[in-house]
Coordinates of C-alpha atoms in Angstrom, one line a residue:
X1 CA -9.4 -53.1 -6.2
X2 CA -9.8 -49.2 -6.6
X3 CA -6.8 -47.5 -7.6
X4 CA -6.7 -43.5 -7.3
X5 CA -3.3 -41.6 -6.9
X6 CA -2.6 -39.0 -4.5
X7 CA -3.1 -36.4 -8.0
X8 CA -6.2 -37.2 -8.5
X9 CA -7.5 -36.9 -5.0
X10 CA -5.5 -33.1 -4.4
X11 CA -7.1 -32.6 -7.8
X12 CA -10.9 -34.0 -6.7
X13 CA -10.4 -31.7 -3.6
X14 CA -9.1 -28.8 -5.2
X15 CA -12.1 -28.5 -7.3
X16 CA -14.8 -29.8 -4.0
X17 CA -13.3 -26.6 -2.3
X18 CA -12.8 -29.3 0.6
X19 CA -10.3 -30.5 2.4
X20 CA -8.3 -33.3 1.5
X21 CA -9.2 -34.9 5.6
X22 CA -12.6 -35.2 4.6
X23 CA -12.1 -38.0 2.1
X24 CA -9.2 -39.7 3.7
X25 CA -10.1 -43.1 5.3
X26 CA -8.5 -44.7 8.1
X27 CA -6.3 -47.3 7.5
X28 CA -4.6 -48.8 4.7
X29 CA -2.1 -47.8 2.2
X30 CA -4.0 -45.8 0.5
X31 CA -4.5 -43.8 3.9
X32 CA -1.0 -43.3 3.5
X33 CA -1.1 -41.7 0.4
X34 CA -3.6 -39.1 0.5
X35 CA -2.3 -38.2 4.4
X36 CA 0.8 -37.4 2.2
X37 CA -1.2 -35.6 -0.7
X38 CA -2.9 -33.5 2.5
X39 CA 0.5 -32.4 3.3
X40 CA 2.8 -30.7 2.0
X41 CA 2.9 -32.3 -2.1
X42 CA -0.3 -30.6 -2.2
X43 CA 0.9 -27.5 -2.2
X44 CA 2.7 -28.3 -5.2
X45 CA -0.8 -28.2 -6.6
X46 CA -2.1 -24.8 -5.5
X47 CA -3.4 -23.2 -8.3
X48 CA -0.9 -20.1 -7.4
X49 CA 1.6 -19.9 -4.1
X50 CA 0.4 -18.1 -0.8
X51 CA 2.9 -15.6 0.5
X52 CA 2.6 -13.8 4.1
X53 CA 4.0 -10.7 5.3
X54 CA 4.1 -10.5 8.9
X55 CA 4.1 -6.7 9.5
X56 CA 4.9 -4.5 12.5
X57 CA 3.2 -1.4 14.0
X58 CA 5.3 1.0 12.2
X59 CA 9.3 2.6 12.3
X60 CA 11.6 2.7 10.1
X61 CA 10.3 -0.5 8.6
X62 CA 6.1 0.6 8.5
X63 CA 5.5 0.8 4.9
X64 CA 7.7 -2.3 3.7
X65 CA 4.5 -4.5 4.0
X66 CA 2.3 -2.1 2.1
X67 CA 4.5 -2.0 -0.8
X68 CA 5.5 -5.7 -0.6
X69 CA 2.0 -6.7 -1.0
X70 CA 1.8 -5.1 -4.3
X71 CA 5.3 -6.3 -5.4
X72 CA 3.9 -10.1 -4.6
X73 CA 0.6 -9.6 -5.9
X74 CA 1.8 -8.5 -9.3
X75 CA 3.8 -11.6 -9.0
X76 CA 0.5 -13.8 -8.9
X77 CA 0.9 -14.8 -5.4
X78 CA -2.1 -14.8 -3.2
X79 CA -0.6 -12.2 -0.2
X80 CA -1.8 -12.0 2.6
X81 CA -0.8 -9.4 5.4
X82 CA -0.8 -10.3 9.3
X83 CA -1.0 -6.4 10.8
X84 CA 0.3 -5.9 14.0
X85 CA -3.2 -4.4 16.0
X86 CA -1.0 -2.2 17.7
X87 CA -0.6 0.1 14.8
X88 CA -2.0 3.7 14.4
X89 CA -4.7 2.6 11.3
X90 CA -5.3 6.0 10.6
X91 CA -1.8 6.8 9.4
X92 CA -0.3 5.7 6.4
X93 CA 0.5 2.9 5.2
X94 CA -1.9 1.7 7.7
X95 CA -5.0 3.5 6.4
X96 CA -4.4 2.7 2.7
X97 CA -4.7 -0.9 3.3
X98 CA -8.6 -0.9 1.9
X99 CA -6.4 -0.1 -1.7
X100 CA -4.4 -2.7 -1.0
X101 CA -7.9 -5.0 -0.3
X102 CA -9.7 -3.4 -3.2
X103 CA -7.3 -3.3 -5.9
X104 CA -4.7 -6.2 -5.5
X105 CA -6.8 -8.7 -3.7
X106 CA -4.8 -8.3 -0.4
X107 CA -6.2 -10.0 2.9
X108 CA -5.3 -7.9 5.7
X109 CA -5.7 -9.3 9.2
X110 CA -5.4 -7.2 12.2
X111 CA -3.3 -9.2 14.9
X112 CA -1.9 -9.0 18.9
X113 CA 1.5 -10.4 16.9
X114 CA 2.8 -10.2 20.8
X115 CA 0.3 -12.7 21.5
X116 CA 1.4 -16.3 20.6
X117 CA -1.8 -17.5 20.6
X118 CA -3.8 -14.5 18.5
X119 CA -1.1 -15.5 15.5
X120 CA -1.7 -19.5 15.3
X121 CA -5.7 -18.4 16.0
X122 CA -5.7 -15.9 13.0
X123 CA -3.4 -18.2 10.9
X124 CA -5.3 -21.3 11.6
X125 CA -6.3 -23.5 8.6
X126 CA -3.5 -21.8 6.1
X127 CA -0.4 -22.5 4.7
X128 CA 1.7 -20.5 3.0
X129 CA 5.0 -21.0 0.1
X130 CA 6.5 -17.6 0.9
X131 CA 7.0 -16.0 4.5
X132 CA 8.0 -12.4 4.7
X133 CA 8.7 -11.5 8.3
X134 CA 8.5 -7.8 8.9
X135 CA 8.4 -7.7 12.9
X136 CA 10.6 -10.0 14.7
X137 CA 13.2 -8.5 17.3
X138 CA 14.4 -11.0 18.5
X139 CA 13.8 -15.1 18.5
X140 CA 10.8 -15.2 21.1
X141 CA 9.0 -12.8 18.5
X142 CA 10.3 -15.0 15.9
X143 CA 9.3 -18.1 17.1
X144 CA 5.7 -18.7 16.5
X145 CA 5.5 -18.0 12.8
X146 CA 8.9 -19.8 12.2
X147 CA 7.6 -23.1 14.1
X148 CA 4.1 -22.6 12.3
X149 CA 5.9 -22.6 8.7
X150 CA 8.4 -25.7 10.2
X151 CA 5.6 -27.5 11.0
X152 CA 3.4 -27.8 7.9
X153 CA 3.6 -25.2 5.5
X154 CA 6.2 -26.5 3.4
X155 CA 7.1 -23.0 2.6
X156 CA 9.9 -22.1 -0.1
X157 CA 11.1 -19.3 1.1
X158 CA 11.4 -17.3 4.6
X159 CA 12.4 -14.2 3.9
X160 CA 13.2 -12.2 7.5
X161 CA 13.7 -8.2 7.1
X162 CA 16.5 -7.5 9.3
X163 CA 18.3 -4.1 9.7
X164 CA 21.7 -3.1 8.2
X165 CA 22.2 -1.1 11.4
X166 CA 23.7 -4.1 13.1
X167 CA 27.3 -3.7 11.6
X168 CA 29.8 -2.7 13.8
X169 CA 31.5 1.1 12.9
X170 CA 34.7 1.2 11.3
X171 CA 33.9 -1.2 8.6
X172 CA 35.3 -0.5 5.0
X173 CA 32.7 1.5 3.0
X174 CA 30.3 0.5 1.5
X175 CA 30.3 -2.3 3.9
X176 CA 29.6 -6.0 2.6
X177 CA 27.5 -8.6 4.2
X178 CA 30.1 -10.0 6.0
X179 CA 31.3 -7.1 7.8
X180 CA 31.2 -7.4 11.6
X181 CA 28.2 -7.1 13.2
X182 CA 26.7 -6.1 16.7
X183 CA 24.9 -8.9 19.0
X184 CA 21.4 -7.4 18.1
X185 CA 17.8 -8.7 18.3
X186 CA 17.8 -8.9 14.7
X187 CA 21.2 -11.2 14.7
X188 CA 19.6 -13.3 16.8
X189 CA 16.6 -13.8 14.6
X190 CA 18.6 -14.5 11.2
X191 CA 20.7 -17.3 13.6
X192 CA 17.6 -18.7 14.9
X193 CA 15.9 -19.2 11.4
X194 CA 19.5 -20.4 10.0
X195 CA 19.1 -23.3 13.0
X196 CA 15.8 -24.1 12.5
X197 CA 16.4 -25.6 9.2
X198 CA 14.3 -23.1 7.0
X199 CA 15.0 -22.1 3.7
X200 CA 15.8 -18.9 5.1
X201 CA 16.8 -15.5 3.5
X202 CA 17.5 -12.0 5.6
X203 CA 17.2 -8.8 4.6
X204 CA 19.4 -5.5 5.5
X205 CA 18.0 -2.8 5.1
X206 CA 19.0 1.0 5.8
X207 CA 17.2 4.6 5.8
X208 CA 14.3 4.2 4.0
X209 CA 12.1 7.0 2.5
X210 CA 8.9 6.9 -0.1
X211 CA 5.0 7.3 -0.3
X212 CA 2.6 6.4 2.5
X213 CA 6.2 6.7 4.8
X214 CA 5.7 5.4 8.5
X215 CA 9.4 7.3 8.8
X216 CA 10.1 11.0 7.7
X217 CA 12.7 12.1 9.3
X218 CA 15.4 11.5 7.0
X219 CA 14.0 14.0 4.5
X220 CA 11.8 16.2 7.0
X221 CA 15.0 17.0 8.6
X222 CA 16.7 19.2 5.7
X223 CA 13.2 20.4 4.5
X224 CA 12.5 21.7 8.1
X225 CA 15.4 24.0 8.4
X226 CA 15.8 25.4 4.4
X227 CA 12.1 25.9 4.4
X228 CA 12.4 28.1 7.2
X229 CA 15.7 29.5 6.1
X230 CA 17.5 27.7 9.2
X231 CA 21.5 26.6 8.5
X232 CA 21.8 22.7 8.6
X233 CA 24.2 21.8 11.3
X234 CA 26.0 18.4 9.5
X235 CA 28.1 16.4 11.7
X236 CA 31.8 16.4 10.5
X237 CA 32.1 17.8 7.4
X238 CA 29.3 16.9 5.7
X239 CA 30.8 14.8 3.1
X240 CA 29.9 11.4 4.6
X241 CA 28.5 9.3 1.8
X242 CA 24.7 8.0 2.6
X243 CA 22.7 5.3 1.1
X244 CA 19.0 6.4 1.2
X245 CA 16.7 3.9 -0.3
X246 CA 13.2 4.2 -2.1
X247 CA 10.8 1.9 -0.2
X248 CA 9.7 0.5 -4.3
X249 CA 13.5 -0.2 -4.6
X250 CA 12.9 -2.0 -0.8
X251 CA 10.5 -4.0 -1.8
X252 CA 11.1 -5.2 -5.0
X253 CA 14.5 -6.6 -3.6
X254 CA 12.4 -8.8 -1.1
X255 CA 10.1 -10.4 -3.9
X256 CA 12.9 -11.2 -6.0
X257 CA 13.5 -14.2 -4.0
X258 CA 10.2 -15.4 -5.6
X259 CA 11.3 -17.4 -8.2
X260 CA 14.9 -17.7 -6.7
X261 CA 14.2 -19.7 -4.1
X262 CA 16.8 -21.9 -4.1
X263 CA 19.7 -19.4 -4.8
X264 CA 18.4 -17.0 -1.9
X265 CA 18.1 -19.7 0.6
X266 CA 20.7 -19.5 3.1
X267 CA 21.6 -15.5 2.2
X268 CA 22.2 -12.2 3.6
X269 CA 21.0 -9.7 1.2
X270 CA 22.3 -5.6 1.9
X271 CA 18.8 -3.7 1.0
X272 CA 19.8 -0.2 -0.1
X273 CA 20.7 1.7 -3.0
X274 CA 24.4 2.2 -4.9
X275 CA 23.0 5.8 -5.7
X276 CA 25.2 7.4 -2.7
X277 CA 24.6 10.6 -1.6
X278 CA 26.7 12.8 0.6
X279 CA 24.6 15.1 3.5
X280 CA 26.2 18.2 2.2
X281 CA 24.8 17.3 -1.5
X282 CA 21.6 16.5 0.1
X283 CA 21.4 19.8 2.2
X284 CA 21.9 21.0 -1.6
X285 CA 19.1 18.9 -3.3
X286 CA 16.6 19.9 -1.1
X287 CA 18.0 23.4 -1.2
X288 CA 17.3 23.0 -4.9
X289 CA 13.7 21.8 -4.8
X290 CA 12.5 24.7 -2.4
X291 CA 14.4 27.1 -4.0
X292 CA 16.2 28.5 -1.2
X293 CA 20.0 28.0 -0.9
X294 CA 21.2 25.9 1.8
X295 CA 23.0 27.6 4.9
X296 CA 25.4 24.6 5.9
X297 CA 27.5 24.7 9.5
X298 CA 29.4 22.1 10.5
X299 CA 30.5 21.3 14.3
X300 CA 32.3 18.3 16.1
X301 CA 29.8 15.8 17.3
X302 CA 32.5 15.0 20.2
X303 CA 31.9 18.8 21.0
X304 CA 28.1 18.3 22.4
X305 CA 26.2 16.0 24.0
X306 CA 23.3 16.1 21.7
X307 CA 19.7 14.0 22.3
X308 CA 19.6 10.6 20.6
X309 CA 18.0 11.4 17.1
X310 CA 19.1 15.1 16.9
X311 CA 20.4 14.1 13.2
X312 CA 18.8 11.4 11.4
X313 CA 21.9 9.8 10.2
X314 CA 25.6 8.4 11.8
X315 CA 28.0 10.8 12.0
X316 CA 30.3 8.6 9.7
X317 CA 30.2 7.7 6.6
X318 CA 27.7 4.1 6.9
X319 CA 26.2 3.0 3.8
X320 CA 25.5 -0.8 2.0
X321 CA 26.7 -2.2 -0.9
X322 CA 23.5 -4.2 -3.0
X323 CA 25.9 -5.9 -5.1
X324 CA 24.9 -9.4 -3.9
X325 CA 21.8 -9.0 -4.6
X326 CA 22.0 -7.3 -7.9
X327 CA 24.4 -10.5 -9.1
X328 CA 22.1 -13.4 -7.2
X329 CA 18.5 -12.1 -7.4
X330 CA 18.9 -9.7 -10.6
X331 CA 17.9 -6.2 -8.8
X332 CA 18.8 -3.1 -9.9
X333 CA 17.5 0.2 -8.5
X334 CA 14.5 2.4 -9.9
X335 CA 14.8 5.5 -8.2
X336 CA 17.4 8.2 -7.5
X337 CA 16.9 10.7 -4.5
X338 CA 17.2 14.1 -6.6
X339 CA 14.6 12.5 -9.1
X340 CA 12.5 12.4 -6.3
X341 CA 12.2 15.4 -4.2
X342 CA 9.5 17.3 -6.2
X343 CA 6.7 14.7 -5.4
X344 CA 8.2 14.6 -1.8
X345 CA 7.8 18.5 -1.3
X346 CA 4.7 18.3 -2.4
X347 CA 3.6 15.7 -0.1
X348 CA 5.2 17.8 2.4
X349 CA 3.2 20.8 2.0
X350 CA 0.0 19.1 1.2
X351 CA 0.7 17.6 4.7
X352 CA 1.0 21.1 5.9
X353 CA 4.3 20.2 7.4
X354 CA 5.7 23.4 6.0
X355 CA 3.6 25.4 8.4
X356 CA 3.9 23.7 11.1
X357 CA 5.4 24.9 14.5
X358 CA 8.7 23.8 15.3
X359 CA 11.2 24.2 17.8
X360 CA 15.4 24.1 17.2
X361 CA 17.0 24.3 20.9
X362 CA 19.6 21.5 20.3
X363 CA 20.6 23.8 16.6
X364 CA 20.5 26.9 18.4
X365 CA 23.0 25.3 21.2
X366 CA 25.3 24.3 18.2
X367 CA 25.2 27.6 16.2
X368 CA 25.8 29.6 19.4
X369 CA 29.5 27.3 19.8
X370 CA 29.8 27.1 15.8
X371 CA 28.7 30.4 14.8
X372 CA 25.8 30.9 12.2
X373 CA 26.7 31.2 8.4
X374 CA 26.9 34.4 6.7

């Protein structure tokens, strides 16, 4: 009798560059063993792990995926990013992504990630040890991917990026990961992956800023108005503590669960900085980086009934505390905002976002209650 272990066979077809279901007979015991050695044990004997990052069309959250696939590659994982086809590809990240192809060996695959049946098409034939979902809202966009990775991909981590904007006002600040919460799309989705059984792992994040940014508006805002020597109108008094993260910083939170699988599984992770800033000191900053001085009003939000948007930020203090995840996964930030505004300006300008034409009704309709400053 021929004996061969399921090793050796992983092994044989590892180096064939076939698959395992080629050389698998029929019946038998040892039918049983290499059906298992096809599975999931044989991805204990990838030559490196296979993450995926399953990206959305852009947001708040549009360049996570471009800077996660660099944070993974550098890790050695194999990355490869699922791109939602609805995205604007000639805007950054998106039109970047031949760096990402070119330099760190990234696969990008353009995808109708609405479409149930364009992700298991464009997925087919691969498995993956580490799942970074970018673009769920809720579980029905969840779904697929999550019942693709339950079903045979054996992964070791499923990493979801959420949103710290789900916790209810009113919370103690810098609010902790088990402060109250809203019933949001994203709540639904870190509940759904908890029931499914996967070795799950969610993601908070808040304002986000950094190159190839899908999001300006929490800088643009204070560089449109001192630029043009327009006062700031700051809700309240302006001395509301904000947590404004570097996208790096971002990302390098989310591939620290590679390697700490096991002590991220089952976790909610804050994703922001502890390098608070207040929006008056920010007003300042950037005031500091033009070289203009700041003209700062402030007015009663109750006052107006002002467009969604109007100012990029609550009108309370809301910011995250990272301390979980600088004591579980080891992170510590990289970046402080007033280390960073020179490269932004200059982005800004070379963007020619300086020049451009702008419009202030919803300031004018303040200043003219508030007055202007001197």
């Amino acid at each position: 009798k021929m004996h061969i272990s399921s090793t050796c066979l992983a092994a044989a077809v590892l180096l064939a560059g076939c698959s395992v279901e080629a050389f698998l007979p029929t019946t038998g015991m040892f039918s049983r063993v290499a059906k298992r050695a096809s599975g999931h044990n044989l991805a204990t004997l990838s030559m490196k792990d296979a993450a995926l990052i399953v990206q959305n069309k852009g947001g708040g959250h549009g360049e996570i995926g471009y800077h996660l696939a660099k944070q993974l590659s550098s890790k050695g994982l194999a990355v490869t990013l699922l791109q939602d086809a609805a995205a604007k590809m000639d805007k950054p990240p998106f039109n970047d992504y031949e760096l990402l192809k070119s330099k760190h060996g990234v696969e990008v695959l353009a995808c109708k990630l609405e479409d149930p049946a364009d992700i298991k098409d464009k997925l087919a034939g691969k498995a993956f040890s580490h799942v970074f979902d970018n673009f769920a809202k809720d579980k029905a966009t969840a779904e697929t991917v999550a019942g693709l990775a339950t079903a045979g991909w054996d992964v070791k981590s499923y990493a979801y990026v959420s949103s710290g904007g789900m916790y209810k006002s009113g919370a103690a600040q810098p609010m902790t990961e088990d402060a109250a919460t809203k019933e949001t799309g994203q709540r639904e989705v870190e509940q759904f992956l908890a029931a499914a059984g996967l070795p799950w792992t969610s993601f908070r994040p808040q304002y986000i800023y950094g190159p190839f940014t899908n999001k300006r508006d929490y800088l643009d805002w204070f560089f449109n108005r001192i630029v043009r020597d327009r006062p700031c109108p700051l809700p309240g008094n302006g001395e509301q503590l904000l947590s404004i993260s570097h996208v790096e910083d971002v990302a390098r939170m989310m591939a620290g669960v590679v390697g700490k699988e096991a002590a991220a599984s089952g976790q909610v992770f804050n994703c922001g900085t502890d390098s608070y800033v207040t929006y008056r000191a920010l007003c300042e900053l950037v005031g500091e980086t033009v070289g203009k001085k700041p003209k700062i009003v402030t007015y009663n939000p109750k006052d107006f009934d002002l467009p969604k948007g109007f100012f990029p930020f609550r009108d309370e203090t809301f910011c995250v505390s990272p301390d979980k995840a600088k004591a579980v996964l080891g992170w510590s930030k990289s970046h402080w905002i007033e280390k960073e505004l020179d490269w932004y300006y200059d982005a800004y300008k070379t963007a020619g976002l300086d020049r451009k034409a702008l419009t202030f009704e919803t300031d004018d309709l303040i200043l003219a209650k508030v007055g202007s400053p001197a």
